[in-house]
PDB file of C-alpha atoms in Angstrom:
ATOM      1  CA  UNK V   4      14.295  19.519  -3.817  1.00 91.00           C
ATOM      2  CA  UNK V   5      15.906  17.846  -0.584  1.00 88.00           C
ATOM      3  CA  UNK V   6      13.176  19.523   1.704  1.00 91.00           C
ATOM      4  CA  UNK V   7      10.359  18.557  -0.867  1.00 90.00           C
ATOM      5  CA  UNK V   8      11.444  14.777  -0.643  1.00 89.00           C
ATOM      6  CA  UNK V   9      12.180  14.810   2.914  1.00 90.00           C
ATOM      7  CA  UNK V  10       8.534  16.506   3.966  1.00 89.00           C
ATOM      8  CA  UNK V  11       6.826  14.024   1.549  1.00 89.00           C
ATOM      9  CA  UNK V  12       8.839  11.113   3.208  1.00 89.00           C
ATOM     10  CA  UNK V  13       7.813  12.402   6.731  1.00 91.00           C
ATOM     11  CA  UNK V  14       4.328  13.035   6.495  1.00 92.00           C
ATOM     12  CA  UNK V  15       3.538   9.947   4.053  1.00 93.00           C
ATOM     13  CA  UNK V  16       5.908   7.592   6.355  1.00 93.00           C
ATOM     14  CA  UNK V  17       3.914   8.652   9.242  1.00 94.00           C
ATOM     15  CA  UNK V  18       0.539   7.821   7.760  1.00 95.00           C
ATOM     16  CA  UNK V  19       2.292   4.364   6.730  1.00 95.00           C
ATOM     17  CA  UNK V  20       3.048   3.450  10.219  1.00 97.00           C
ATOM     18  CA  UNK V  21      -0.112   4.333  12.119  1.00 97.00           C
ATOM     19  CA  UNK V  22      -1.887   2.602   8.833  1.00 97.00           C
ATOM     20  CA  UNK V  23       0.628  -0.357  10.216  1.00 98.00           C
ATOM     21  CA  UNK V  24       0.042   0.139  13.681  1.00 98.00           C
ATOM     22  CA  UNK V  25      -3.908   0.327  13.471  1.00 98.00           C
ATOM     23  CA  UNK V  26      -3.529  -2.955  11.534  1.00 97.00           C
ATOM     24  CA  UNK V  27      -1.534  -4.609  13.992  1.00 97.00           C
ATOM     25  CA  UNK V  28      -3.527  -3.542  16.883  1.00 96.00           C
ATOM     26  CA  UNK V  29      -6.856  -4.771  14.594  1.00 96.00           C
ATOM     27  CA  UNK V  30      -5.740  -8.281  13.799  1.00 95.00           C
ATOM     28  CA  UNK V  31      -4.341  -8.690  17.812  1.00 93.00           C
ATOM     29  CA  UNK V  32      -7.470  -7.745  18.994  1.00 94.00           C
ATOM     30  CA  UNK V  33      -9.727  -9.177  16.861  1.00 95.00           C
ATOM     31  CA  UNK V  34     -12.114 -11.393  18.450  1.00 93.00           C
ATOM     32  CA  UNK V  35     -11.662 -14.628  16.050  1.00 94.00           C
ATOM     33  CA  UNK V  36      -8.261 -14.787  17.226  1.00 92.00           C
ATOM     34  CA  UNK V  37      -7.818 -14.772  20.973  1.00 93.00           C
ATOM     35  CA  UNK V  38      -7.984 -18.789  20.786  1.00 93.00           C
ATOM     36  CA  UNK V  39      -4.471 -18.676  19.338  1.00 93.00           C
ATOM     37  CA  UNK V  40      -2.803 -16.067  21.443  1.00 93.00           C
ATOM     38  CA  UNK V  41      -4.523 -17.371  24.725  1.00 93.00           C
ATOM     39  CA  UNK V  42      -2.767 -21.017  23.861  1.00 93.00           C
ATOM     40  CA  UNK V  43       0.558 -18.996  22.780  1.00 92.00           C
ATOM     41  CA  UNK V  44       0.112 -17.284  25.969  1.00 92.00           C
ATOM     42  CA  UNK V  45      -0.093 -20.505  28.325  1.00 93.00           C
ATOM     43  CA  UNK V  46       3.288 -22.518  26.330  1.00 91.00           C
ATOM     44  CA  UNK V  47       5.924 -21.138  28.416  1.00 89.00           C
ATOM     45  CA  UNK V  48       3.588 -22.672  31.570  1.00 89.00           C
ATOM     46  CA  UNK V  49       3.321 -26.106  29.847  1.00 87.00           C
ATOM     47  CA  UNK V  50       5.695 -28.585  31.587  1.00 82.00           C
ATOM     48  CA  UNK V  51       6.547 -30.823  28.600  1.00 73.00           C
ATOM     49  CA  UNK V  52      10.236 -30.859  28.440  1.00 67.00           C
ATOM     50  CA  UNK V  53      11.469 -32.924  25.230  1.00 66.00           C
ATOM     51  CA  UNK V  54      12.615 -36.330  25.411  1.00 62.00           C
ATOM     52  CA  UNK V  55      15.562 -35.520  23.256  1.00 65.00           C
ATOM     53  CA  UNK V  56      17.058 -32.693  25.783  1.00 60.00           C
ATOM     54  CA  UNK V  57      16.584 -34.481  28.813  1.00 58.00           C
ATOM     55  CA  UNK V  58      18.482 -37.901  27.842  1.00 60.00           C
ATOM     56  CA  UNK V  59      20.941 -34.981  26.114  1.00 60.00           C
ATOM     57  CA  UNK V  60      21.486 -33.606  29.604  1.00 61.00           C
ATOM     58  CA  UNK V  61      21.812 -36.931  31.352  1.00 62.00           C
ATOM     59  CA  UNK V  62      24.328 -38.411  28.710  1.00 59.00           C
ATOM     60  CA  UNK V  63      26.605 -35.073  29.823  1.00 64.00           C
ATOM     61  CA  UNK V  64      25.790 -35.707  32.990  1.00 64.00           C
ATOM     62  CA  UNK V  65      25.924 -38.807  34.007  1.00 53.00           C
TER      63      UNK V  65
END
């Protein structure tokens, strides 16, 4: 019974996550939505700090 339920498990786990995978990779590299990963790729270059942390840092500060 244990070997029954565990080959089941593997080979029907397996086919779930490449089913999961392919998904994944489809939606990432769908065309509709490099818009919203380009601008998610280009935040960490943005250089708008927030108000609220810089006077934070200058009240410690200064």
């Amino acid at each position: 019974m244990y070997e029954t339920l565990s080959s089941f498990a593997q080979t029907w786990g397996l086919i779930g996550f490449v089913a999961l995978f392919a998904g994944v990779l489809v939606y990432a590299l769908w065309p509709k939505n490099q818009d919203k990963f380009d601008d998610a790729a280009r935040v960490p270059l943005e250089d708008d700090a927030r108000p609220d942390a810089a006077s934070a840092t200058e009240d410690k500060h200064g």
